[in-house]
């Protein structure tokens, strides 16, 4: 199984998060990125739709 | 006026507990249903609709103030670092590329997609883990439907 490619994904996200928390200087954390999208009503609707699709994909399919 | 009624902390806590128990029950039922059936689709999307509505209602009953304008220079303001945004974008693009790369290859046992990896942990047959994942997803529905709050 080719897990190496997948293992790099959480590592990359973790590096971004750690850099955001240590460097500061406007580097956004994941929560800040999501909050920024949620600031806009359309962004909130889009996030809810994506989340609903994810649930349908995981639990109903 | 009834519209001005703000539920007390205890009432909100009780309501949250009721929702959590109901969500856990739904999760347990859902985890026992066979996928690709109308029942699992209806339960999942029905739960999502109810939970999103609850998130919106909870916001209104809490009479949460609208999000304050973002402060320039703050992480939610206009002053986001381009390097930071680029790093997140590259990471996200990498995840998408890996997903597509694996999706168009076979066999799935050698080239797993995110879905097939998740299936190993929360797929049909892993009822407790699947039910827990359903509860977590349901709480995400409520959280995403609510307006973000700003810290003072």
Coordinates of C-alpha atoms in Angstrom, one line a residue:
Chain A
X1 CA 0.0 0.0 0.0
X2 CA 1.3 3.4 -1.0
X3 CA 1.0 5.2 2.4
X4 CA 4.0 7.4 2.0
X5 CA 2.2 9.8 -0.2
X6 CA -0.7 10.1 2.3
X7 CA 1.6 10.4 5.3
X8 CA 3.1 13.5 3.8
X9 CA -0.4 15.2 3.9
X10 CA -0.8 15.5 7.7
X11 CA 2.9 16.2 8.0
X12 CA 2.5 19.2 5.6
X13 CA -0.6 20.5 7.5
X14 CA 1.2 20.1 10.8
X15 CA 4.2 22.0 9.6
X16 CA 2.0 24.8 8.4
X17 CA 0.2 24.9 11.7
X18 CA 3.4 24.9 13.7
X19 CA 4.9 27.6 11.6
X20 CA 1.7 29.7 12.0
X21 CA 1.9 29.3 15.8
X22 CA 5.6 29.9 16.2
X23 CA 6.3 32.5 13.5
X24 CA 3.1 34.6 13.8
X25 CA 3.6 37.6 11.6
X26 CA 0.2 37.0 9.8
X27 CA 0.8 33.3 9.1
X28 CA -2.7 31.9 9.6
X29 CA -3.6 28.8 11.6
X30 CA -6.1 26.4 10.1
X31 CA -8.7 27.6 12.5
X32 CA -8.1 31.2 11.4
X33 CA -8.5 30.2 7.8
X34 CA -11.8 28.5 8.5
X35 CA -12.9 31.4 10.6
X36 CA -12.1 33.8 7.7
X37 CA -14.3 31.7 5.3
X38 CA -17.1 31.6 7.9
X39 CA -17.0 35.4 8.2
X40 CA -18.8 35.6 4.9
X41 CA -22.4 34.2 4.9
X42 CA -21.7 32.6 1.4
X43 CA -18.6 31.0 2.8
X44 CA -20.5 29.6 5.8
X45 CA -23.1 28.1 3.4
X46 CA -20.4 26.6 1.2
X47 CA -18.7 25.1 4.2
X48 CA -21.9 23.6 5.5
X49 CA -22.7 22.1 2.1
X50 CA -19.2 20.6 1.8
X51 CA -19.5 19.2 5.3
X52 CA -22.9 17.7 4.5
X53 CA -21.5 16.2 1.3
X54 CA -18.7 14.7 3.3
X55 CA -21.1 13.1 5.8
X56 CA -23.2 11.7 3.0
X57 CA -20.1 10.4 1.2
X58 CA -18.7 8.7 4.4
X59 CA -21.9 7.5 6.0
X60 CA -24.5 7.0 3.3
X61 CA -22.2 5.7 0.5
Chain B
X1 CA -41.6 39.7 24.5
X2 CA -41.0 36.0 23.9
X3 CA -38.5 36.9 21.2
X4 CA -36.3 38.6 23.8
X5 CA -36.2 35.5 26.0
X6 CA -32.6 34.3 26.4
X7 CA -32.3 30.7 27.7
X8 CA -30.4 30.3 31.0
X9 CA -27.1 28.5 31.1
X10 CA -28.8 25.5 32.7
X11 CA -31.5 25.4 30.0
X12 CA -28.9 25.6 27.2
X13 CA -26.8 22.9 28.9
X14 CA -29.9 20.6 29.1
X15 CA -30.7 21.3 25.5
X16 CA -27.2 20.5 24.4
X17 CA -27.3 17.2 26.4
X18 CA -30.5 16.2 24.7
X19 CA -29.1 17.0 21.3
X20 CA -26.0 15.0 22.1
X21 CA -27.9 12.0 23.2
X22 CA -30.2 12.1 20.2
X23 CA -27.2 12.5 17.9
X24 CA -25.5 9.5 19.5
X25 CA -28.6 7.5 19.1
X26 CA -28.8 8.5 15.4
X27 CA -25.1 7.7 15.0
X28 CA -25.6 4.2 16.4
X29 CA -28.6 3.6 14.2
X30 CA -26.8 5.0 11.1
X31 CA -23.7 2.9 11.8
X32 CA -25.8 -0.2 11.7
X33 CA -27.5 0.7 8.4
X34 CA -26.2 -0.7 5.1
X35 CA -24.6 2.0 2.9
X36 CA -26.0 2.9 -0.6
X37 CA -29.5 2.6 0.8
X38 CA -32.2 5.3 1.0
X39 CA -32.4 4.9 4.7
X40 CA -28.8 5.8 5.4
X41 CA -29.0 8.7 3.0
X42 CA -32.2 10.0 4.6
X43 CA -30.9 9.7 8.1
X44 CA -27.6 11.4 7.2
X45 CA -29.0 14.3 5.3
X46 CA -32.0 14.6 7.7
X47 CA -29.6 14.8 10.7
X48 CA -27.5 17.4 8.8
X49 CA -30.6 19.6 8.1
X50 CA -31.8 19.4 11.7
X51 CA -28.3 20.1 13.2
X52 CA -27.7 23.0 10.9
X53 CA -31.1 24.5 11.9
X54 CA -30.2 23.9 15.5
X55 CA -26.9 25.7 15.0
X56 CA -28.7 28.7 13.5
X57 CA -31.3 28.7 16.2
X58 CA -28.7 28.5 19.0
X59 CA -27.1 31.6 17.5
X60 CA -30.3 33.5 17.6
X61 CA -31.3 32.4 21.0
X62 CA -27.9 33.4 22.3
X63 CA -28.4 36.8 20.6
X64 CA -24.8 36.7 19.7
X65 CA -23.4 40.0 18.4
X66 CA -22.5 40.1 14.8
X67 CA -18.8 39.4 14.2
X68 CA -16.9 42.6 14.6
X69 CA -15.0 43.9 11.6
X70 CA -11.7 42.1 11.3
X71 CA -8.7 44.1 12.6
X72 CA -6.1 44.9 9.9
X73 CA -3.0 43.1 10.8
X74 CA -4.7 40.4 12.8
X75 CA -4.8 36.8 11.5
X76 CA -8.4 37.2 10.5
X77 CA -7.9 40.6 9.1
X78 CA -6.5 41.7 5.8
X79 CA -3.0 41.2 7.0
X80 CA -2.6 37.5 6.3
X81 CA 0.9 36.6 5.2
X82 CA 1.1 35.6 1.6
X83 CA 3.7 33.1 2.4
X84 CA 1.4 31.5 5.0
X85 CA -1.5 31.4 2.6
X86 CA 0.7 30.0 -0.1
X87 CA 2.0 27.3 2.3
X88 CA -1.6 26.2 3.1
X89 CA -2.6 26.3 -0.5
X90 CA 0.4 24.1 -1.5
X91 CA -0.5 21.6 1.2
X92 CA -4.1 21.5 0.2
X93 CA -3.2 21.1 -3.5
X94 CA -0.8 18.3 -2.6
X95 CA -3.6 16.5 -0.8
X96 CA -5.9 16.9 -3.8
X97 CA -3.2 15.7 -6.3
X98 CA -2.5 12.6 -4.1
X99 CA -6.2 11.9 -3.9
X100 CA -6.6 12.1 -7.7
X101 CA -3.4 10.2 -8.4
X102 CA -4.6 7.3 -6.2
X103 CA -8.2 7.5 -7.4
X104 CA -7.3 6.8 -11.0
X105 CA -5.0 3.9 -10.2
X106 CA -5.8 0.4 -9.2
X107 CA -6.0 -1.9 -7.3
X108 CA -7.5 0.1 -4.5
X109 CA -5.6 -2.1 -1.9
X110 CA -2.3 -0.7 -3.3
X111 CA -3.6 2.8 -4.2
X112 CA -5.9 3.9 -1.4
X113 CA -8.0 7.0 -1.6
X114 CA -8.9 9.0 1.5
X115 CA -12.3 7.3 1.5
X116 CA -10.8 3.8 1.4
X117 CA -8.4 4.7 4.2
X118 CA -11.3 6.0 6.2
X119 CA -13.3 2.9 5.5
X120 CA -10.6 0.8 7.3
X121 CA -11.4 2.7 10.5
X122 CA -15.0 3.9 10.3
X123 CA -16.4 1.8 7.5
X124 CA -19.4 -0.6 7.8
X125 CA -18.5 -3.2 10.3
X126 CA -16.8 -0.8 12.7
X127 CA -20.0 0.2 14.4
X128 CA -18.7 2.0 17.5
X129 CA -16.1 4.0 15.6
X130 CA -18.6 4.8 12.9
X131 CA -21.1 6.0 15.4
X132 CA -18.4 8.2 17.1
X133 CA -17.5 9.6 13.7
X134 CA -21.1 10.4 13.0
X135 CA -21.4 12.3 16.3
X136 CA -18.2 14.2 15.6
X137 CA -19.5 15.0 12.1
X138 CA -22.9 16.1 13.5
X139 CA -21.2 18.5 16.0
X140 CA -19.3 19.9 13.1
X141 CA -22.6 20.6 11.3
X142 CA -23.8 22.6 14.3
X143 CA -20.5 24.5 14.7
X144 CA -20.2 25.4 11.0
X145 CA -23.7 26.7 10.9
X146 CA -23.1 29.2 13.7
X147 CA -21.6 32.6 13.2
X148 CA -17.9 32.9 14.2
X149 CA -17.4 34.7 17.4
X150 CA -14.6 37.2 17.9
X151 CA -12.5 37.3 21.0
X152 CA -12.3 40.8 22.5

